[in-house]
C-alpha positions in Angstrom: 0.0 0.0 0.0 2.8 2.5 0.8 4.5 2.1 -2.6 1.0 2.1 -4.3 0.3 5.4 -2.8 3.7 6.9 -3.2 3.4 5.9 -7.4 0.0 7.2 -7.1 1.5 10.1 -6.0 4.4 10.4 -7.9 2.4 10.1 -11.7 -0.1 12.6 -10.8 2.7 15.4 -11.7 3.4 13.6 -14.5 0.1 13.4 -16.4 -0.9 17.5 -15.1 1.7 19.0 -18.1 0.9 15.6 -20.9 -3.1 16.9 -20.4 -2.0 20.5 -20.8 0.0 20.2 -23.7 -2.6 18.0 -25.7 -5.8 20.4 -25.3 -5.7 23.5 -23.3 -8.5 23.5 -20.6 -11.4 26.3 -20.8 -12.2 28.9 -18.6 -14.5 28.3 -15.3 -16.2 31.7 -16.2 -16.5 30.6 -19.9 -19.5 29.9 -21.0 -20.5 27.0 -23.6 -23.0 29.4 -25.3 -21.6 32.3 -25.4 -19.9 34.3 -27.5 -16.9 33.4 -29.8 -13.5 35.0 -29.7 -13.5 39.2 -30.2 -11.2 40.9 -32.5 -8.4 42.8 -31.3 -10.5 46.3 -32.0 -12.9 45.6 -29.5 -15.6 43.1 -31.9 -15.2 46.3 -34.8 -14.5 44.9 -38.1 -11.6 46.2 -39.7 -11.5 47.5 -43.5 -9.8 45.5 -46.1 -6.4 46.8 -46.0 -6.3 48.0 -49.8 -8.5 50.7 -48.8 -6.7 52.2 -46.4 -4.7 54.3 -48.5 -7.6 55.6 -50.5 -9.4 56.7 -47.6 -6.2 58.3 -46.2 -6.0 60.7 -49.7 -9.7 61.4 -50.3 -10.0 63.9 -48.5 -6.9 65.5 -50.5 -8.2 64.3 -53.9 -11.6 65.9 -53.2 -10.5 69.3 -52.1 -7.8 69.2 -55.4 -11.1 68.4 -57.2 -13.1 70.7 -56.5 -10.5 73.6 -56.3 -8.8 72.8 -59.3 -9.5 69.8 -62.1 -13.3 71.7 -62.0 -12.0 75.0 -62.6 -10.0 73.6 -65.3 -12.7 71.7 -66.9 -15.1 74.7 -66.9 -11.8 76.7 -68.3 -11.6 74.5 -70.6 -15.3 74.5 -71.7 -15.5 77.9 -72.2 -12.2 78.0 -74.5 -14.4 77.0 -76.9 -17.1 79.4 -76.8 -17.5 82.9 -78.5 -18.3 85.2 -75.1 -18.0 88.8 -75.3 -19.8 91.5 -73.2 -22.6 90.8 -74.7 -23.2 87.5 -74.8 -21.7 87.2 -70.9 -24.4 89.8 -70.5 -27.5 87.9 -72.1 -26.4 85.2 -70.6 -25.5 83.0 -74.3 -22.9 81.0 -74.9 -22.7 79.8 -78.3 -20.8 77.4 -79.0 -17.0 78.2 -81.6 -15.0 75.1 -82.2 -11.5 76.0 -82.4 -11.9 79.6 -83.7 -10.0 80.9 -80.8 -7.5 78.6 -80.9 -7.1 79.7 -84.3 -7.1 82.7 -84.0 -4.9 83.2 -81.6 -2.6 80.7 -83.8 -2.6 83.1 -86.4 -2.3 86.7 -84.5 1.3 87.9 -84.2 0.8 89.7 -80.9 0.0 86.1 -79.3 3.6 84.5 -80.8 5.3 87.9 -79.8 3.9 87.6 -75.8 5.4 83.8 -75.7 8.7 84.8 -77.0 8.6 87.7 -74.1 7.3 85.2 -71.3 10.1 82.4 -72.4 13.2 85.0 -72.3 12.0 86.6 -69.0 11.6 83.2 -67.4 15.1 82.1 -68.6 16.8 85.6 -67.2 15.1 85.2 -64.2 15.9 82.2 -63.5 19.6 81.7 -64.8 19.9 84.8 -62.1 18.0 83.0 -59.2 20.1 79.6 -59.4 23.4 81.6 -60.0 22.6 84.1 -57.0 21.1 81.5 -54.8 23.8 79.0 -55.5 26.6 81.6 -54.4 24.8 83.0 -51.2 24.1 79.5 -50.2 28.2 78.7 -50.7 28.6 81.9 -48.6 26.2 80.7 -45.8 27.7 77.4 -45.2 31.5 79.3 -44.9 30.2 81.7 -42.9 30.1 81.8 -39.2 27.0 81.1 -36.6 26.4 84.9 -35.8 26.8 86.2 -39.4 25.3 83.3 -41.0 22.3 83.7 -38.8 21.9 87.1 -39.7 21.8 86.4 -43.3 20.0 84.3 -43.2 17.1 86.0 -41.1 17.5 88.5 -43.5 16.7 86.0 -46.5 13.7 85.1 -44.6 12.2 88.6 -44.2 12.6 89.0 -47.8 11.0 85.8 -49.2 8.3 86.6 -46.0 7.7 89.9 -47.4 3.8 89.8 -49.2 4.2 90.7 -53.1 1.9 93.5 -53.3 3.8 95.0 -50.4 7.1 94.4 -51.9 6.2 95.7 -55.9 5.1 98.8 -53.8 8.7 99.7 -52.9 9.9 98.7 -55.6 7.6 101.4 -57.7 8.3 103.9 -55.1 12.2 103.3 -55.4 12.1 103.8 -59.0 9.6 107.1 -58.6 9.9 109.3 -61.3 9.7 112.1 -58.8 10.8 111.0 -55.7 12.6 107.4 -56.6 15.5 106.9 -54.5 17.3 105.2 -58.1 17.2 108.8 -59.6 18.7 110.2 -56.7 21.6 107.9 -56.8 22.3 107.8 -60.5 22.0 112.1 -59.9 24.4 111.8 -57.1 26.7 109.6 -59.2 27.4 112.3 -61.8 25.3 110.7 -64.1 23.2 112.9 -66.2 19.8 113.0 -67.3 18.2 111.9 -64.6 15.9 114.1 -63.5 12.5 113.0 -63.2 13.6 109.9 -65.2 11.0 107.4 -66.1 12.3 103.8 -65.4 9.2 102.0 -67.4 8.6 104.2 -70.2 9.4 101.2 -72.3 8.7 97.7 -72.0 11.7 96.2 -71.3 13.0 98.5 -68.8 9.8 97.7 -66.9 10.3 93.5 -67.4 13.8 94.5 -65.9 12.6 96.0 -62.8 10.3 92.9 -62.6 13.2 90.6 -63.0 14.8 92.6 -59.9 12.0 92.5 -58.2 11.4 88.5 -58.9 15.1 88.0 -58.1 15.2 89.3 -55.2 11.7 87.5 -53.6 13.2 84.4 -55.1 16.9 84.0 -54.2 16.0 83.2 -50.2 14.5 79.9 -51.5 17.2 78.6 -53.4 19.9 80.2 -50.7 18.9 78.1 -48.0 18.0 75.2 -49.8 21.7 75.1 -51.0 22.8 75.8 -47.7 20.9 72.7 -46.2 22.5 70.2 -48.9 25.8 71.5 -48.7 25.7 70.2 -45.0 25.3 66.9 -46.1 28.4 66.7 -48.0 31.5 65.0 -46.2 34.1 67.9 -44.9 36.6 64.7 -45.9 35.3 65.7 -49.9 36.6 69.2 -49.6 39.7 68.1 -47.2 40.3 65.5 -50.6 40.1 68.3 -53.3 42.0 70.8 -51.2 45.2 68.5 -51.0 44.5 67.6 -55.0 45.0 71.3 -55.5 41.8 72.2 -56.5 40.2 75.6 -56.9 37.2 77.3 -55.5 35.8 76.5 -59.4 37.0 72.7 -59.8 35.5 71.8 -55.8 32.4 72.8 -57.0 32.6 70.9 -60.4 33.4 67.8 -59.0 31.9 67.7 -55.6 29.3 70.1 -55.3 27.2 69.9 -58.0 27.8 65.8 -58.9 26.6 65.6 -55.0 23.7 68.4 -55.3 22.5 67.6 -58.9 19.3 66.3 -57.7 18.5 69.6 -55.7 19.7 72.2 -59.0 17.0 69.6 -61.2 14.2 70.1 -58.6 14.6 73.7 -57.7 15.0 74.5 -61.8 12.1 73.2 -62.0 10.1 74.6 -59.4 11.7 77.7 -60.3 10.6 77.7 -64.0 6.9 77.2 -63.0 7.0 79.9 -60.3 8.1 82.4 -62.8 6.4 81.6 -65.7 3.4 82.4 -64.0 4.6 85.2 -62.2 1.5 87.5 -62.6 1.0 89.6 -59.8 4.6 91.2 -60.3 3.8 91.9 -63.4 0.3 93.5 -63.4 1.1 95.2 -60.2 4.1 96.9 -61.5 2.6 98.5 -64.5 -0.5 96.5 -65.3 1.3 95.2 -68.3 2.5 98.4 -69.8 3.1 100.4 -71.3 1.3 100.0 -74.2 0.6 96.2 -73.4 4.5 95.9 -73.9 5.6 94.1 -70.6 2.6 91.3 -70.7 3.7 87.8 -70.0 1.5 85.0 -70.6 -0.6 84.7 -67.6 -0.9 89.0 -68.1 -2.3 88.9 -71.5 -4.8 86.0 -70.5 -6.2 88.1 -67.8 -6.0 92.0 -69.7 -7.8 90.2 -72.7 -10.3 88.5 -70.0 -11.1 91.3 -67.7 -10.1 94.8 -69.7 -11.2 93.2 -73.3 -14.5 91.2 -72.4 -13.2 88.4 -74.3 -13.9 85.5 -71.8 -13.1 83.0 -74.3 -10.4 84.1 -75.9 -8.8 84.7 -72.8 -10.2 81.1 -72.0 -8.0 79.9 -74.9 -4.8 81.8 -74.0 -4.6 80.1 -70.1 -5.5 76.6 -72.1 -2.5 77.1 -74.3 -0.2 78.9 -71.7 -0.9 75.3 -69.9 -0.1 73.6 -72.8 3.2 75.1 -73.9 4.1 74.8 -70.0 3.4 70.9 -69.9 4.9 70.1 -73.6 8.4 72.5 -72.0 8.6 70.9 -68.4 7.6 67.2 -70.1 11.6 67.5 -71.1 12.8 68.5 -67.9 10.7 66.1 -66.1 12.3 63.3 -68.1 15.7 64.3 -66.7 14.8 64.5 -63.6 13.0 60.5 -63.7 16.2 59.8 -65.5 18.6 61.0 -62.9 16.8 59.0 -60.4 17.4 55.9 -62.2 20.9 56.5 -62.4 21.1 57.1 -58.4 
């Protein structure tokens, strides 16, 4: 009996992990009829993961809708229509296939404004990249105190509102009381008294190209700045003990490092000043004599000071165009450069 009741005792230990293993008990406060296991979400049913995205960008794609591929359409729409005063009075919209397009095909003044708007976005922004390019070399050689306060002062410039800023720029060149008279008077320069700096149309898309120089630069400044502290100081400590100059470091370690950021900020940079209208229209309202309009000016002066909604319709479909069919190129280079990294 003793050595019956000592295996007895001995195999219950045994069989306790054997009946584990095999099925694991259930709960006492389980109940046989109740309910089955609850997701992790508190019983909620989860949405398919695919959707997820979707629902994350709706909102995005809805507002982008309504704000801008409607616009467009309606934009679009209308290019083909024939609406002067006074049909957008009487409230008719007859319908004029391609006659805008046409016509605006065929009218020199059209062929002369796109010529204007391509060479003033080129200036302006062969100046921007150059200028930025150079201040952003100088900010990353300067030191903390100057370097900050450059750098504030970039940021109250490209801060600065547009209207506010093309106000101070009309005021310095005043042809009464502009400070630029003053100085070219006080420089021994004659000729200059009550000078008018936009009595042509070029002098007036040069004061622009100041003006858009100037609100532009900050951008690319400090965005050179910020990738130039990402290239190795072991790079420059290489090229200095090659014996290269301020020139060939740049050639062969700045801008094969950087190439990425000079493709994206050309880029942005030519679509910013393409459309640059405000500077433009603000400055002289396209004058004078209509000889300053850019693109996005001529659209609006035939739109608003013309009455001709559609042909002014036409224009911003075709400014689009010649913008897409431009920066398709560019785009390619940049997809291409990309591969290549």
């Amino acid at each position: 009996m003793t050595v019956h009741s000592q295996g007895a005792m001995t195999a219950a230990p045994q069989d306790a992990p054997q009946k584990s293993a095999g099925r694991p008990e259930k709960s006492a406060s389980a109940s046989p009829t109740g309910p089955g296991p609850t997701s992790p979400r508190g019983g909620r049913k989860s949405l398919p993961s695919g959707w997820l995205p979707y629902l994350l960008v709706a909102p995005a794609v809805l507002a982008l809708a309504t704000l801008l591929l409607y616009p467009l359409i309606k934009n679009v729409i209308l290019s083909f229509q024939d609406i002067n005063k006074i049909e957008f009075i009487q409230r008719k919209y007859p319908f004029a296939g391609f006659s805008n397009y046409t016509e605006l095909i065929g009218d020199a003044d059209f062929w002369t404004v796109v010529v204007r708007s391509f060479a003033f976005t080129a200036a302006n922004v062969a100046l921007i990249m150059v200028l930025g390019s150079l201040i952003g070399i100088l900010l990353n050689r300067l030191g903390k105190k100057m370097r900050l306060v450059l750098s504030m002062a970039l940021v109250m410039a490209w801060a600065m509102p547009i209207v506010a800023s093309v106000q101070v720029f009309k005021w310095l060149f005043d042809e009464q009381f502009g400070v630029m008279n003053w100085v070219m008077r006080t420089a021994g320069f004659a000729g200059y008294e009550q000078h008018n700096w936009m009595q042509t149309g070029l002098s007036t898309l040069t004061i622009v190209t100041v003006l858009v120089v100037w609100g532009s630069i900050p951008f690319v400044a400090l965005n050179m700045y910020a990738g130039l502290t990402t290239v190795g100081a072991e790079l420059y400590e290489a090229a200095r003990m090659d014996g290269a100059n301020g020139w060939q470091t740049f050639w062969k370690i700045v801008f094969p490092n950087l190439k990425p950021f000079f493709l994206i900020t050309t880029f942005l940079e030519v679509i910013w000043v393409f459309k640059a209208f405000t500077q433009v229209y603000a400055m002289n309202k396209g004058g004078p004599d209509r000889a300053s309009e850019i693109l996005p000016v001529f659209a609006y002066v035939e739109g608003q000071s013309q009455a001709h909604y559609g042909l002014a319709a036409a224009i911003s479909v075709l400014t689009i165009l010649i913008l897409v069919v431009v920066m398709s190129f560019y785009f390619r280079l940049i997809l291409k450069q990309e591969e290549e990294q």
